[in-house]
Coordinates of C-alpha atoms and ligand atoms in Angstrom, one line a residue:
X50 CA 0.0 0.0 0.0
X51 CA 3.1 2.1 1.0
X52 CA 4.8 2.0 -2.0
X53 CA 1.9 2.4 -4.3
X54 CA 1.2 5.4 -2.1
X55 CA 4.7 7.0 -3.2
X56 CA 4.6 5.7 -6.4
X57 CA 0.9 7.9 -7.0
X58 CA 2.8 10.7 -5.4
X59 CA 5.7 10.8 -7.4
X60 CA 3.8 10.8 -10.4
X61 CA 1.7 13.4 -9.4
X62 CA 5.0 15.4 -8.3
X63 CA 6.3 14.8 -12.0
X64 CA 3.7 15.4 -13.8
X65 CA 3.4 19.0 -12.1
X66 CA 7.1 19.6 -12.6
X67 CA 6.4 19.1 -16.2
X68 CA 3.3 21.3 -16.5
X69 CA 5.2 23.8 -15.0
X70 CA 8.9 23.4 -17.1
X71 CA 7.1 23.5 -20.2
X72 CA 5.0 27.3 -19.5
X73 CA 8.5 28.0 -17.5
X74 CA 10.7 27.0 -20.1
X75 CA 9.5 26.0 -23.1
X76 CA 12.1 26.0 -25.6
X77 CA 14.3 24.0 -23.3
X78 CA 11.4 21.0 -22.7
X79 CA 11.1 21.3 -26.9
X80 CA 14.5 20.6 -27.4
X81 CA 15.0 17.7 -25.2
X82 CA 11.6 15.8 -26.3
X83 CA 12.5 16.6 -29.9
X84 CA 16.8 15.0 -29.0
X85 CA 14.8 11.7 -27.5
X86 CA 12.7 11.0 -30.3
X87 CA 9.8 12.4 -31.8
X88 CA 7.2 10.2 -29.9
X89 CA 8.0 12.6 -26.6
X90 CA 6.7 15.6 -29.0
X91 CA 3.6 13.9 -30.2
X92 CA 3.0 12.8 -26.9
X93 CA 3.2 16.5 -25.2
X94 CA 1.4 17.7 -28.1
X95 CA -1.8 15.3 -27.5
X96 CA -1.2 15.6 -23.7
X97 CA -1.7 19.5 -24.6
X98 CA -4.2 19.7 -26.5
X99 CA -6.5 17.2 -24.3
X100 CA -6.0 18.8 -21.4
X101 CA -5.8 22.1 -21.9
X102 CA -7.1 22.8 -25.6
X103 CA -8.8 25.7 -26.6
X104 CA -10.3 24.3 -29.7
X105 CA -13.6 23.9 -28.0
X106 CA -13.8 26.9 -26.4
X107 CA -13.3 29.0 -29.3
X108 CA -15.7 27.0 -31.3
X109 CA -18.4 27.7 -29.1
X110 CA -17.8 31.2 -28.8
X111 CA -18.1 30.8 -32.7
X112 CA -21.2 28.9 -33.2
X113 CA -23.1 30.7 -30.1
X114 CA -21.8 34.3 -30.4
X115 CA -21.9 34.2 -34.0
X116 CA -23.5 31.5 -35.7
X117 CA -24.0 30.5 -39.4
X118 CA -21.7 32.3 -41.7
X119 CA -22.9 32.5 -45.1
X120 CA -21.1 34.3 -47.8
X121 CA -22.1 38.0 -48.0
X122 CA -24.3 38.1 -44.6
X123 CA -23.9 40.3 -42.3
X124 CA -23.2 37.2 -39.9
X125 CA -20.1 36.4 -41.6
X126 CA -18.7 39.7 -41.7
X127 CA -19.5 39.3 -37.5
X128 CA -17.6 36.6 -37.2
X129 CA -14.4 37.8 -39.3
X130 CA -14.1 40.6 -36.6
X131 CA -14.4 38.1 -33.5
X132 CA -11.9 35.6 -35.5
X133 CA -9.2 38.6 -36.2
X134 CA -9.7 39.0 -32.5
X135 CA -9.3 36.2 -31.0
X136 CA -6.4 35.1 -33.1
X137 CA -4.5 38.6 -31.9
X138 CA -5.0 38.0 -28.5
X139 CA -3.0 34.5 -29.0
X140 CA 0.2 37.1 -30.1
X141 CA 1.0 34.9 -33.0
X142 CA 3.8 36.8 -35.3
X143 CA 1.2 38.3 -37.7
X144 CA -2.7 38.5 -38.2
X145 CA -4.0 39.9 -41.0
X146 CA -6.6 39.6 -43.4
X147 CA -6.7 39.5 -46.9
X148 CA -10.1 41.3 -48.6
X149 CA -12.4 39.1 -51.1
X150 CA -15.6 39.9 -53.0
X151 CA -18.3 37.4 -52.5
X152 CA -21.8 36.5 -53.6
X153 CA -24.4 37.1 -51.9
X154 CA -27.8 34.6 -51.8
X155 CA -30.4 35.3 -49.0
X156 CA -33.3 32.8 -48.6
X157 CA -35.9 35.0 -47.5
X158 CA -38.6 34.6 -45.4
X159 CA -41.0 32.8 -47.3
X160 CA -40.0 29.2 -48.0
X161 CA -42.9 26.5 -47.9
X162 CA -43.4 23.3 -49.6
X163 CA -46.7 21.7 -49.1
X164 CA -48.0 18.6 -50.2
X165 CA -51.7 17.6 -50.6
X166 CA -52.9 14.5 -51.5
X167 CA -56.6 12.9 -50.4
X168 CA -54.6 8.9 -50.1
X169 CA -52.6 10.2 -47.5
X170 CA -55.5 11.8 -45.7
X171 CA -57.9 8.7 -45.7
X172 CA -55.3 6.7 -44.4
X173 CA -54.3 8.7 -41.9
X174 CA -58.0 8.4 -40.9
X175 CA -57.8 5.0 -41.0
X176 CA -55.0 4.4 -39.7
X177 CA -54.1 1.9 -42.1
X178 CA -50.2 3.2 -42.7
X179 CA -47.1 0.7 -42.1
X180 CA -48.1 -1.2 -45.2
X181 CA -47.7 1.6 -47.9
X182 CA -45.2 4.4 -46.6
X183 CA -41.7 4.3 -45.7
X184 CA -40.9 7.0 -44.1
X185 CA -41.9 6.5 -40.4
X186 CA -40.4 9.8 -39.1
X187 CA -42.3 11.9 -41.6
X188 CA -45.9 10.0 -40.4
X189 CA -44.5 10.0 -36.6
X190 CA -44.4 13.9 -37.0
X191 CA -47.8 14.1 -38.8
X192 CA -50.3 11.5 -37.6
X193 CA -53.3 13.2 -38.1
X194 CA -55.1 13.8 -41.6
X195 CA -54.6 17.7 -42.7
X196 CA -56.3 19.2 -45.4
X197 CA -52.3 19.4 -46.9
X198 CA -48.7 18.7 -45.3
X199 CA -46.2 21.0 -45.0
X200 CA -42.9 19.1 -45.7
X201 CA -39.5 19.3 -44.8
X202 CA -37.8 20.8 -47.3
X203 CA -35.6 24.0 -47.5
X204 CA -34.3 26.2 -50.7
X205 CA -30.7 25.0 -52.5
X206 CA -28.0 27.8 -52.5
X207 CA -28.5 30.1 -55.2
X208 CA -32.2 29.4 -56.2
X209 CA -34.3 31.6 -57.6
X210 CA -37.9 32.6 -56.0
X211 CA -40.5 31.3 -57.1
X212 CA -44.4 30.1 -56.4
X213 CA -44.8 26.3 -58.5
X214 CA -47.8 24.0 -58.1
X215 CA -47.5 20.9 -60.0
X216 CA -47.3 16.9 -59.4
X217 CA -44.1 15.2 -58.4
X218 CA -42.5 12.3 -61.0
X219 CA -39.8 10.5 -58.6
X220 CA -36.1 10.0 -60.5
X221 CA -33.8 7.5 -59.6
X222 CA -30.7 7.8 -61.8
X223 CA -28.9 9.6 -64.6
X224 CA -30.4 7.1 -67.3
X225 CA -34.3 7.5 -66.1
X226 CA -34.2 11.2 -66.0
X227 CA -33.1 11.1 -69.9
X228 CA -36.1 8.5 -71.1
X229 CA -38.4 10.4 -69.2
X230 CA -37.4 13.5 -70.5
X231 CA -37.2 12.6 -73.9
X232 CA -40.6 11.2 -73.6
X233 CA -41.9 14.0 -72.0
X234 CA -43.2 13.0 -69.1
X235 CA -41.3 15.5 -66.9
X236 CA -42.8 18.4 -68.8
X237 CA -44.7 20.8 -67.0
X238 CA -43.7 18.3 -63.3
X239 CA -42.1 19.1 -60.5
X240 CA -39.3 16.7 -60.3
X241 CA -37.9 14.8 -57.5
X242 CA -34.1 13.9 -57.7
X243 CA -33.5 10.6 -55.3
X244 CA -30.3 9.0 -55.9
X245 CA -29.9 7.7 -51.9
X246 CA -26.7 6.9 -50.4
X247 CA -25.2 3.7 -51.1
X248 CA -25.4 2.9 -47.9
X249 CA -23.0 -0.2 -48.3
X250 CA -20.0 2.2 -48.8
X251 CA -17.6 2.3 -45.4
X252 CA -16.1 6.1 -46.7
X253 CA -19.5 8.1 -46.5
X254 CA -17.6 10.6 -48.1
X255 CA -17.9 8.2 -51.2
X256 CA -21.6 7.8 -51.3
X257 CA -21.9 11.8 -51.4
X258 CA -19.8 12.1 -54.1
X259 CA -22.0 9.2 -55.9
X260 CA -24.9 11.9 -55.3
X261 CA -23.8 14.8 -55.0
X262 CA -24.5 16.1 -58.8
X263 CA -27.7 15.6 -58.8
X264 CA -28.2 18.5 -56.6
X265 CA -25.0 20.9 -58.0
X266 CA -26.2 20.2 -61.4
X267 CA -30.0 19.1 -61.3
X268 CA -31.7 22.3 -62.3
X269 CA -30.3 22.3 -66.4
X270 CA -31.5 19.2 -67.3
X271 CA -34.6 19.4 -65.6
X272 CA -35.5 22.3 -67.2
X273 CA -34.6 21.6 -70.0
X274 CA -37.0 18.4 -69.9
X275 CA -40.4 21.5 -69.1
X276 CA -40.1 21.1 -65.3
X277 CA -41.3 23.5 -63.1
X278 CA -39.2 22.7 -60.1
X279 CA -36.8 20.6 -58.8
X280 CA -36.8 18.7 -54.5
X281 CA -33.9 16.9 -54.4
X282 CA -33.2 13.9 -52.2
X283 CA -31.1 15.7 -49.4
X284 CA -27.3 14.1 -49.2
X285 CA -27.7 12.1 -46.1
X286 CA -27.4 8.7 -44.6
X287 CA -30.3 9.2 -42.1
X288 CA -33.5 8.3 -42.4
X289 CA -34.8 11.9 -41.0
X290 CA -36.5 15.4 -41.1
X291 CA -33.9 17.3 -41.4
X292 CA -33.5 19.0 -45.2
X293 CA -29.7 19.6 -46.0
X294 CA -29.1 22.8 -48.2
X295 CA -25.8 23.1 -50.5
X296 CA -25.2 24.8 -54.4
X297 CA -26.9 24.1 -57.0
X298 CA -26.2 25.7 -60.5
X299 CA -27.9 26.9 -63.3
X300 CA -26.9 27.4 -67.0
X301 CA -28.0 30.2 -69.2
X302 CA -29.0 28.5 -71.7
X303 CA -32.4 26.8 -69.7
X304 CA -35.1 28.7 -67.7
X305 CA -33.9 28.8 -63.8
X306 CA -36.3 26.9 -61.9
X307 CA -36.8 26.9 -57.8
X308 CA -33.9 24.2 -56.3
X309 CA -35.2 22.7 -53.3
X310 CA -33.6 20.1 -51.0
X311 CA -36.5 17.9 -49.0
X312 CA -35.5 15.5 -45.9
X313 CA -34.4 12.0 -46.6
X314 CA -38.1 10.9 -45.0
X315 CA -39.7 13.4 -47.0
X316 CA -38.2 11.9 -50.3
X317 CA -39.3 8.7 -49.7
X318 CA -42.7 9.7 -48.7
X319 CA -43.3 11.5 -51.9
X320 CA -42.0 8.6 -53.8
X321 CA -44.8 6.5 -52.4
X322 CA -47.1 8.8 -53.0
X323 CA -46.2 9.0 -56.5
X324 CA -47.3 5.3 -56.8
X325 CA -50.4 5.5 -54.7
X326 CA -52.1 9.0 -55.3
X327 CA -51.6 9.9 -59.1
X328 CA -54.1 13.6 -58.4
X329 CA -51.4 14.5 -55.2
X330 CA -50.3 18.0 -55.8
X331 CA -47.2 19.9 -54.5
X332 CA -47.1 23.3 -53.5
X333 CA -43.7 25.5 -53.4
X334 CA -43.1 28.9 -52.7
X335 CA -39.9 30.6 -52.2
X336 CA -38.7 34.2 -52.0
X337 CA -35.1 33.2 -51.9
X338 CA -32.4 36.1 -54.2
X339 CA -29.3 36.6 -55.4
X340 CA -27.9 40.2 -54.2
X341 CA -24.6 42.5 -55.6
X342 CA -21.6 40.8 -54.3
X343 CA -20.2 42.0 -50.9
X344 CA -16.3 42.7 -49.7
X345 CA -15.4 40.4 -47.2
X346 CA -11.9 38.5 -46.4
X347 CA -9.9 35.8 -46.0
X348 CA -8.3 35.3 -42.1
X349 CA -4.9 34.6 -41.3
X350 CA -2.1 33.9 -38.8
X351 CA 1.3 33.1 -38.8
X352 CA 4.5 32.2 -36.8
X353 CA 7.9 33.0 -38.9
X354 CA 10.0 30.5 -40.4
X355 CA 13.8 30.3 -38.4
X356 CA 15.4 28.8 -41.3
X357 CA 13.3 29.4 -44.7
X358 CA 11.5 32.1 -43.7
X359 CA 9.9 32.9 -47.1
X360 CA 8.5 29.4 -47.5
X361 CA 4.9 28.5 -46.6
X362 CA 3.3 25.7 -44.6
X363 CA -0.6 26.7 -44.9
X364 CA -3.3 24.8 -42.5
X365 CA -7.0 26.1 -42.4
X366 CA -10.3 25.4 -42.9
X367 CA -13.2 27.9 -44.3
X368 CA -14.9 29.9 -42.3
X369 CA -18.2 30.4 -44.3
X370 CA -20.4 28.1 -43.9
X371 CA -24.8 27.6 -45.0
X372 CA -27.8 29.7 -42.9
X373 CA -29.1 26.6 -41.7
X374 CA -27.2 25.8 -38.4
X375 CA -24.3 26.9 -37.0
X376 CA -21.1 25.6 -40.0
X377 CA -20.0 24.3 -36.7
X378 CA -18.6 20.8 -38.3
X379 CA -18.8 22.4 -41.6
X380 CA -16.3 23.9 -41.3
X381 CA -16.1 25.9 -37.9
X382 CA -14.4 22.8 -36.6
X383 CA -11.7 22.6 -39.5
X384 CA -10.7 26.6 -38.5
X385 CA -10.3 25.6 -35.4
X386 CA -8.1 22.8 -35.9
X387 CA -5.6 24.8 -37.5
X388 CA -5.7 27.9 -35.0
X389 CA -5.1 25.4 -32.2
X390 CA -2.8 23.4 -34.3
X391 CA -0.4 26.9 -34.9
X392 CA -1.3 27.5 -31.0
X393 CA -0.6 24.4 -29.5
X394 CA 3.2 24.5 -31.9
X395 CA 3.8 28.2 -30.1
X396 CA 2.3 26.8 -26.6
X397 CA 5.1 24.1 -26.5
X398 CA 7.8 26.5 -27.5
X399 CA 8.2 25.0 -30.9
X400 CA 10.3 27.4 -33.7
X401 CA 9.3 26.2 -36.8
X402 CA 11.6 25.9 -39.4
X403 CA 9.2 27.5 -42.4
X404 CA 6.7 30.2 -41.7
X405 CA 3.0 28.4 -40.6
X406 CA 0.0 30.2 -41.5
X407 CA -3.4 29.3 -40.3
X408 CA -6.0 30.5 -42.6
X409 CA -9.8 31.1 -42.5
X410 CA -11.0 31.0 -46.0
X411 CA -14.0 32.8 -47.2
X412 CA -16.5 31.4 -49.3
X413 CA -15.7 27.3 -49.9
X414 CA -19.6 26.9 -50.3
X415 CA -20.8 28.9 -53.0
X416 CA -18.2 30.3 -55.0
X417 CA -14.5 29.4 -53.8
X418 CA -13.6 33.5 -54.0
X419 CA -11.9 33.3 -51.0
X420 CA -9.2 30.3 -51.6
X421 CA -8.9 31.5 -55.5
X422 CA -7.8 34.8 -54.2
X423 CA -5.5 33.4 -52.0
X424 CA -3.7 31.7 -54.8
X425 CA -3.9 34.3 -56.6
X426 CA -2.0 36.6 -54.3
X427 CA 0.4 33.9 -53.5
X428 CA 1.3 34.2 -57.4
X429 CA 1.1 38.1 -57.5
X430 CA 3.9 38.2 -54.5
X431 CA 5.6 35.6 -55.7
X432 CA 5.4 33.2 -52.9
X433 CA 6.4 29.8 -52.0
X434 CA 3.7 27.6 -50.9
X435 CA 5.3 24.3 -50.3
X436 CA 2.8 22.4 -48.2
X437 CA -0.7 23.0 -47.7
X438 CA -3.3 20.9 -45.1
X439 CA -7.4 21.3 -45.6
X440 CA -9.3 20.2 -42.7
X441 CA -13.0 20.1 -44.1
X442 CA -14.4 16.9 -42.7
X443 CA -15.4 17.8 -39.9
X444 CA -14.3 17.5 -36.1
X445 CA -14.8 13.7 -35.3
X446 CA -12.0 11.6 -34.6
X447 CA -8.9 11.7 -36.4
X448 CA -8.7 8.3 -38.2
X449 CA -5.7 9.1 -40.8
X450 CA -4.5 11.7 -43.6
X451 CA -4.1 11.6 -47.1
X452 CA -0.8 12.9 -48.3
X453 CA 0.4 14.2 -51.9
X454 CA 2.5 11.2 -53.4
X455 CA 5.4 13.3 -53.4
X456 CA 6.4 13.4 -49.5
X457 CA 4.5 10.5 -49.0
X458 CA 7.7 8.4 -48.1
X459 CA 9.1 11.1 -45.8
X460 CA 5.5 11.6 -44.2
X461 CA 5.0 7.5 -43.8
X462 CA 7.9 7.6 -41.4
X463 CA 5.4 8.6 -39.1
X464 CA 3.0 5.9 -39.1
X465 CA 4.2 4.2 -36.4
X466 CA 3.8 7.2 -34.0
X467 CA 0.8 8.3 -35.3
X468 CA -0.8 4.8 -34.4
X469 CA -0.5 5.8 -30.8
X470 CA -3.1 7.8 -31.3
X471 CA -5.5 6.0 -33.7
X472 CA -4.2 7.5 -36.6
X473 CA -4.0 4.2 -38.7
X474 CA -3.8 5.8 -42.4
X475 CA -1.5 7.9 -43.8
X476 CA -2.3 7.2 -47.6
X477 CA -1.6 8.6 -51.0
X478 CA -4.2 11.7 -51.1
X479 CA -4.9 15.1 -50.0
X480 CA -6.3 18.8 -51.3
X481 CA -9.3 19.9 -50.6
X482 CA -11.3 23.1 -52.2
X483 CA -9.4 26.2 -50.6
X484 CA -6.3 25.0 -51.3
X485 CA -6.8 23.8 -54.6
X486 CA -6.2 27.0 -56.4
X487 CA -3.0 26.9 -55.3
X488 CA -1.8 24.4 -57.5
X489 CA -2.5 25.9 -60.2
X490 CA -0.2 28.8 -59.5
X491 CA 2.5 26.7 -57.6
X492 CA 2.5 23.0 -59.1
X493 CA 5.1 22.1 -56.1
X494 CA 2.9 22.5 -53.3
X495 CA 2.4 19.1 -51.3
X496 CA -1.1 18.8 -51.0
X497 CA -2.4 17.0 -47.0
X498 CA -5.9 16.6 -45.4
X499 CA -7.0 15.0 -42.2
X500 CA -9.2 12.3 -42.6
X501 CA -11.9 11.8 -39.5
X502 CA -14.2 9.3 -38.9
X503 CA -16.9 9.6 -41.4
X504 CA -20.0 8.1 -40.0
X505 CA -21.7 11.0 -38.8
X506 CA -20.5 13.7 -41.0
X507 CA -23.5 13.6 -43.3
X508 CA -25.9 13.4 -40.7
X509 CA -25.3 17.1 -39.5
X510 CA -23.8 18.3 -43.0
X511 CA -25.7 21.5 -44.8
X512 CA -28.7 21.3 -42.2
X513 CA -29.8 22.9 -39.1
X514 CA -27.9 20.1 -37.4
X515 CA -24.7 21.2 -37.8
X516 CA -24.4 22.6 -34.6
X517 CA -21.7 23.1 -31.3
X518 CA -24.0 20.4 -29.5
X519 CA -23.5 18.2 -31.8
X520 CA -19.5 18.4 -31.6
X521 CA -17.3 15.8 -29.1
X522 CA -14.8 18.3 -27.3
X523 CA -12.1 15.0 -27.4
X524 CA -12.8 14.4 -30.7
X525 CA -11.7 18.1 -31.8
X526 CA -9.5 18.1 -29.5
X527 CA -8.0 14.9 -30.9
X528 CA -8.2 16.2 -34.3
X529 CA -6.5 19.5 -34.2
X530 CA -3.4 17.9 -31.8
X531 CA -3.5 15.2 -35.1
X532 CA -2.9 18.7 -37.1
X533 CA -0.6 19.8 -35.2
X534 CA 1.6 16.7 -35.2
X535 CA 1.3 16.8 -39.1
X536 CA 2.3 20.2 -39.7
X537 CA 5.3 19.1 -37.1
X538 CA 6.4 16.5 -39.3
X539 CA 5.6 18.8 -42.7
X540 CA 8.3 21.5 -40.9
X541 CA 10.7 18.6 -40.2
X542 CA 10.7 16.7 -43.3
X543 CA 10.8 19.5 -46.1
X544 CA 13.3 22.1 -47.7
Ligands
LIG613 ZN1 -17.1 22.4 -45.8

């Protein structure tokens, strides 16, 4: 009992000597971790950032004080005062911001979609239900009969207005959306787009992309086939009542028709109704606009480079986000892993051997202004981008990264280390949207993203979800230490 007394004691004693060498003397603690091996460095890092990160914190500040952040609201330019803020009052080297011209979409106030349809009414009164409809949450939420049924359902980014009555013809796929436009059955329809999820796939990040177009590039063929308006299946795994906005495109050469995303429940509904209740009718009405485009800015801070100085590790996520909740996985969480990544670096008493910038960009969601003006001021001055990190997956646990082939070897050195922590992949990859730009002005630049669990991502992505309850204060924690290691070995391993 004795010695497991002094044992407990001891380690408590040590432990507090530590806390206090590393705020006492950081550089000294830095070196010697870093002359072991890197695994003390990782280990401090994690130790940090799970016991005393500000990730979290900040985040909620973000998603309470603030909220949503769309492109061109005033909301957004809110929140690019409080992040300039708080990221001075960490006294990195330099904040600054860099100014952008955005779009600017408002949904309105008036955005209904009702649905009335007598089958659904008389067997609501008869109760007779679990044999013809799928969707159990949408008849939880509505068990009585109503003269019509207001559905779940929400405007796409960058719709147009509009009031549409019409009945709904359901669309499965690419090929069925051509015969029954050609035959003309979609004329003068409201059209529902419901490609679902392969649920089968493990990367969920997979099935959205197996989606995904229907709703970025639904409206021109749909129109061009005499619809009158478009519901699209939103991108979800769920079975729920939740609809999930994102952009959706038109093409000057068609007639722009209302965009709408409905609920996962709400899209199967209507496709049963479409086989029982051929006299349903849909109502949509939507005062949704596209306004002049609005100055706003890219955020950034950065520690100087000892060594090279003038070349550039960037990290960051974008700091826009939809109306509907709070962008607080999307992509409030991916900003703040790379402020607490460039915090937690300084915290330690790290000196980086390149500059690191953190960056906030503007506008990922509908119109990428923020990250092509980025790149395009990185060409203007000449810069030297030689790595560049995305985190836009959200803020669950870090599960691996995907790393351009060309440091991939250097990077994979790591694995081992990483493991320790439950990072199991580090696999050919990375980019994202921001950073994408940059290529094209700087072919050299090593593209890296972090790869979380991907489970839950969808469930919360685009909707009113997406919000600070909904994120794990480990897991973001977790996930920006996992950034911070990265851009550790990123400093370490290039020229
Ligand atoms: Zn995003």
């Amino acid at each position: 009992m004795k010695l497991v007394r002094i044992k407990k004691a001891l380690f408590f004693l040590l432990g507090s000597i530590n806390c206090l060498s590393i705020s006492a003397q950081p550089l000294n603690i830095v070196e010697q971790m870093r002359a072991k091996d890197d695994s003390a460095m990782f280990k401090a890092l994690f130790d940090l950032a799970l016991t005393d990160g500000h990730a979290y914190k900040r985040l909620g500040e973000l998603c309470k004080g603030v909220g949503s952040r769309l492109s061109g609201s005033d909301n957004a330019e809110r929140g690019i005062i409080w992040a300039v803020s708080m990221l001075k009052s960490y006294q990195f080297d330099t904040v600054f911001t860099q100014p952008v011209m955005v779009p600017r979409w408002e949904r309105g106030e008036i955005e209904s979609v009702n649905l009335y349809s007598k089958v659904l009414t008389n067997h609501l009164k008869s109760g007779k239900l679990g044999d013809d409809y799928n969707c159990e949450a949408f008849v939880e939420a509505n068990p009585k009969p109503q003269k019509f049924y207001p559905l779940n359902a929400c405007a796409l980014g960058g719709s147009v207005g509009g009031k549409v009555v019409g009945s709904v013809v359901t669309v499965n796929s690419n090929r069925e959306l051509d015969s029954l436009g050609k035959a003309g059955k979609l004329r003068g329809k409201i059209v529902l787009l419901n490609r679902a999820f392969d649920q089968t796939l493990l990367n969920t990040f997979q099935a959205y992309g197996g989606c995904v177009s229907q709703r970025v590039n639904g409206a021109v063929p749909c129109s061009k086939y005499g619809a009158l308006a478009v519901l699209v299946r939103s991108m979800s795994n769920r079975c729920d009542l939740h609809p999930h906005t994102g952009v959706t495109h038109y093409d000057d050469s068609v007639t722009k028709i209302p965009m709408v995303a409905v609920a996962t429940a709400v899209a199967d509904l209507l496709e049963d109704i479409c086989l029982i209740d051929p006299y349903h009718w849909v109502e949509i009405e939507l005062n949704c606009r596209t306004l002049p485009d609005r100055l706003s800015a890219n955020v950034i801070a950065s520690s100087m480079g000892s060594k090279y100085p003038e070349k550039i590790i960037d990290f960051g996520g974008h700091f826009d986000s939809w109306d509907e909740g709070e962008g607080a996985h999307d992509d409030g969480a991916g900003c703040m892993h790379a402020f607490e990544a460039l915090r937690l670096l300084k915290a330690m008493g790290y000196t980086p051997r390149h500059t690191l910038r953190c960056v906030f960009w503007i506008n990922e969601e509908n119109g990428l202004r923020g990250g092509t003006e980025y790149a395009r001021l990185a060409a203007e001055r000449g810069e030297n981008h030689i790595a560049a990190l995305e985190s836009d997956r959200g803020g669950f646990v870090p599960r691996g990264f995907g790393v351009d082939s060309a440091i991939l070897p250097g990077v994979q050195k790591y694995q081992k280390l990483l493991d320790a922590y439950g990072i199991g992949t580090i696999e050919k990859g990375g980019g994202g949207a921001d950073i994408g730009p940059l290529k094209k002005v700087n072919p050299n630049t090593a593209f890296v993203s972090i790869i979380p669990d991907s489970q839950r991502y969808f469930d919360v992505h685009h909707a009113e979800t997406d919000v600070f309850e909904n994120v794990n204060k480990r897991e973001l924690h977790l996930g920006a230490a996992a950034v911070a290691a990265m851009i550790y070995i990123l400093d370490q391993q290039l020229d």
